[in-house]
Structures are given as C-alpha cells and as structure tokens.
Short mmCIF file of C-alpha atoms in Angstrom, two decimals:
data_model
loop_
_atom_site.label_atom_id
_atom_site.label_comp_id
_atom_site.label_asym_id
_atom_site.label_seq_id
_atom_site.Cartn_x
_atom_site.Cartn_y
_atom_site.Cartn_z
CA UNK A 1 114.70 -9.53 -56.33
CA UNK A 2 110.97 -8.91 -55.22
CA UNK A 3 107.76 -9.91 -57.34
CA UNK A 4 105.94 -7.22 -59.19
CA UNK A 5 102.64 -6.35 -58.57
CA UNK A 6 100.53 -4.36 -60.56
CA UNK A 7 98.03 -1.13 -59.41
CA UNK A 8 95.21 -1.02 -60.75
CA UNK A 9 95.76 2.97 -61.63
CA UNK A 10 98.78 1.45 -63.62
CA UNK A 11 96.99 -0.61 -65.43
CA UNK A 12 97.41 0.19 -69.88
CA UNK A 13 94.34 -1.59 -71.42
CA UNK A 14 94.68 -2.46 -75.16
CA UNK A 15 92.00 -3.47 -77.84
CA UNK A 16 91.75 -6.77 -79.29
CA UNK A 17 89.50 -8.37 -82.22
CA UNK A 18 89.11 -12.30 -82.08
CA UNK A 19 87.48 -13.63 -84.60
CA UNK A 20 85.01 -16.52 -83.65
CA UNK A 21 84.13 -17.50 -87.20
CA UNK A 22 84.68 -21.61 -87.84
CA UNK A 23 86.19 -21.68 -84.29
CA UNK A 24 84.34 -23.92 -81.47
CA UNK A 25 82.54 -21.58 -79.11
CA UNK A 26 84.52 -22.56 -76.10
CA UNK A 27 87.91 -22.13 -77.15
CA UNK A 28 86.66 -18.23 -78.51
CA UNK A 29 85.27 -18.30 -75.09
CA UNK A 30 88.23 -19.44 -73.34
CA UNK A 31 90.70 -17.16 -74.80
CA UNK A 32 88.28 -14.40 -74.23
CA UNK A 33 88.52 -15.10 -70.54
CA UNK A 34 91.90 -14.96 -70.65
CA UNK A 35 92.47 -12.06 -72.29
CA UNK A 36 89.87 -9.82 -70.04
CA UNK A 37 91.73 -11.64 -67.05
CA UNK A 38 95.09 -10.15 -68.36
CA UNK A 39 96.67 -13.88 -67.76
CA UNK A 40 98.47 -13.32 -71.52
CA UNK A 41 100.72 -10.59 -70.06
CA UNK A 42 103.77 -10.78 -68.02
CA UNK A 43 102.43 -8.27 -65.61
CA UNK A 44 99.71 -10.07 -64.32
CA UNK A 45 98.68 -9.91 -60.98
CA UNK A 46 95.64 -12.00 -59.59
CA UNK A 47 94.28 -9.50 -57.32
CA UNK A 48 94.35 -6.75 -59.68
CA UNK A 49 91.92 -6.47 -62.90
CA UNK A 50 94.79 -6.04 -65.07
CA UNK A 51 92.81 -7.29 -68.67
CA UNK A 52 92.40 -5.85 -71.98
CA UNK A 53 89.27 -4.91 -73.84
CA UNK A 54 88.04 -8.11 -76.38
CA UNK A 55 85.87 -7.45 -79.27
CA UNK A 56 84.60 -10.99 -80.36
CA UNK A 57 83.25 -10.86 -83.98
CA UNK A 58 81.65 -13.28 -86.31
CA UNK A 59 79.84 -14.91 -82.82
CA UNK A 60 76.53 -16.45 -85.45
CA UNK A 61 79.76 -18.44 -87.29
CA UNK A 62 81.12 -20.43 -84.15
CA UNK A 63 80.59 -23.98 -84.12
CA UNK A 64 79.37 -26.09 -81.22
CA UNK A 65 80.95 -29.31 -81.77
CA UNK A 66 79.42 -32.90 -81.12
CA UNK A 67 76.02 -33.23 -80.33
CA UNK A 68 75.73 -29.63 -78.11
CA UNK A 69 73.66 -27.77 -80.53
CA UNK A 70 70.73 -30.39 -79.95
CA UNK A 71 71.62 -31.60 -76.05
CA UNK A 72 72.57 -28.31 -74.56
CA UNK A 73 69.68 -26.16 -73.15
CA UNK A 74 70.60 -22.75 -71.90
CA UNK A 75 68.41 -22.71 -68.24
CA UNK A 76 67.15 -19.75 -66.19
CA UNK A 77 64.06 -18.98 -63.71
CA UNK A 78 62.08 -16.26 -63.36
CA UNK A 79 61.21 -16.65 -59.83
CA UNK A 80 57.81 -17.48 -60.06
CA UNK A 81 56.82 -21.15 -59.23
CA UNK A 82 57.45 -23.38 -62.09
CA UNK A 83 59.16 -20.79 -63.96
CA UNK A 84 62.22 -22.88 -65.22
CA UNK A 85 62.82 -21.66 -69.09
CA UNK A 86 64.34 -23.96 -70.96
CA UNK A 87 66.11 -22.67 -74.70
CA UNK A 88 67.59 -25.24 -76.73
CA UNK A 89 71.55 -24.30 -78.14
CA UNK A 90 70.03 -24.69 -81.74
CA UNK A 91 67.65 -21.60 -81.25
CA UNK A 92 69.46 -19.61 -78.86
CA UNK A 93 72.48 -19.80 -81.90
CA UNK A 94 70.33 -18.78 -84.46
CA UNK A 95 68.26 -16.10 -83.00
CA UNK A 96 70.77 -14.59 -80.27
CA UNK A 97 74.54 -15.52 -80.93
CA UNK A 98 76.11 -12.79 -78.80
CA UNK A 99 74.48 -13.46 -75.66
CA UNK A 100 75.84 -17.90 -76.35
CA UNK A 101 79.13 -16.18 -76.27
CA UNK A 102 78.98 -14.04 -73.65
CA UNK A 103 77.24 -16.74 -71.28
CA UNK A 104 80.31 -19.04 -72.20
CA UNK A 105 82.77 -16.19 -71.49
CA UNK A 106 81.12 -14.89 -68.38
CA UNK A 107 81.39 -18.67 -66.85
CA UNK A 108 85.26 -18.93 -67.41
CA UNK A 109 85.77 -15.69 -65.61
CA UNK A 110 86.17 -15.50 -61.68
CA UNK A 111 82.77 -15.11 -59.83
CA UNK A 112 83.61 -12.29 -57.82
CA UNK A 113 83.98 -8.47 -58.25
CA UNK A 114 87.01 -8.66 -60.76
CA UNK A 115 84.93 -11.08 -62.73
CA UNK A 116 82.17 -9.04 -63.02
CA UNK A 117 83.85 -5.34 -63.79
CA UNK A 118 86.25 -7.67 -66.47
CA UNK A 119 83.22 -8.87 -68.50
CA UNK A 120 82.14 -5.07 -69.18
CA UNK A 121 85.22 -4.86 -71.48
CA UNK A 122 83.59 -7.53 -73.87
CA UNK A 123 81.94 -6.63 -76.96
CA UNK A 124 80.43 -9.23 -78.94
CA UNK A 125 79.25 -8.72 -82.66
CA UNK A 126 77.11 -11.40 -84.40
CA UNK A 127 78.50 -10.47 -87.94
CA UNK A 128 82.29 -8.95 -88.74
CA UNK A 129 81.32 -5.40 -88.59
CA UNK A 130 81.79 -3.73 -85.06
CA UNK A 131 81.72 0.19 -84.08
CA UNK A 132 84.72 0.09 -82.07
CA UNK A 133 87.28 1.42 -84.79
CA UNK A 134 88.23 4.78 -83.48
CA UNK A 135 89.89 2.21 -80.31
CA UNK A 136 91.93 0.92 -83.38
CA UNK A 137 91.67 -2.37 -82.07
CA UNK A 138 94.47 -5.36 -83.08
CA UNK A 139 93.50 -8.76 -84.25
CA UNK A 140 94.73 -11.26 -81.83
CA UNK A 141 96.60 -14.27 -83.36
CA UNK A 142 96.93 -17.09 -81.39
#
C-alpha cells in the first residue's frame, strides 16, 4: 500500500464561514491557518497547497484575552531612518479589525510560496455580512 499524494490540478477547494464573534483572536486565527493549509482533510499533502477558501466574519467581535489589547503593539518600518510605527492592539481593533486577523492568520501559515498563494483564499469581514454568497459557503463547526 503506497501513500497518496495530492496534485495540485486535483485539488477541490470548498467555502467555509468561521465566525470570530466572542472567540479569542488566535484560536479564529489558528483554525484559519489550518483550514487554508488543508491540514483538516485526509488528503493532505505538505508540498501541495491543498486548502480551502475561509471567510472569517464578525473579526471587530473577537476578543484578545489578558492584558494584549493594552501590551501588544502591532510594529512595522517604513524604511526611512527612525521610521519604526508603533499601533497599539486597542486602536488597531477598533479602527481596522480585518487586517488584526489577517496579521494573526498570515503568521501561522508557512513563510514560503504555499504560504503566501494560501492566504489569498482568506476573506475577512469586520461585521456578519460578506459578498461571497453565490460560493454558497458552509459554516464550519468545530
């Protein structure tokens, strides 16, 4: 008996809809990842990008737990010298919510070229309404 592996022109991508609302960021995050990896199906195969598409709605009603919504900074810089921005997890929350999730997804995929085409099939939605119906995406229950 040999091991499958998947092709990547074999590959049957579904539609998902996780809900983030009430949930800690992370573990939305986290089972994001997964689910754009393809690691929930039995046909996964690490070299392939064998993941599904993940609509995350509801991203303004995830919680940070502890302390993170006051300690954690979100960091980048521009280039320039001196140019380190600093954005505190309190206002990044309330004025951009999608792009807290998708920095927290993005950093639990793989940093490499299947990491970067799987985070194209994310869609994140601050409030519960998204434009992805005619996909007829399923809620994922887990």
């Amino acid at each position: 008996m040999s091991t499958f592996m998947a092709k990547a022109e074999n590959v049957e991508r579904k539609w998902y809809v996780l809900d983030a609302a009430g949930k800690p960021l992370g573990r939305t995050a986290a089972t994001a990842a997964m689910m754009l990896r393809g690691k929930h199906k039995t046909t996964f195969t690490p070299h392939v990008d064998c993941g599904d598409f993940v609509i995350i709605v509801n991203a303004d009603k995830a919680v940070l737990t502890g302390k993170k919504l006051t300690q954690k900074y979100y960091r980048h810089h521009t280039g320039w010298v001196g140019g380190l921005k600093e954005v505190q997890y309190k206002t990044l929350m309330a004025e951009k919510p999608e792009f807290a999730m998708q920095l927290a997804v993005k950093g639990m995929l793989p940093k490499n070229s299947i990491g970067r085409q799987s985070a194209t099939r994310l869609k994140v939605f601050a409030g519960e309404n998204h434009n992805h119906q005619a996909q007829k995406p399923e809620n994922w229950e887990k």
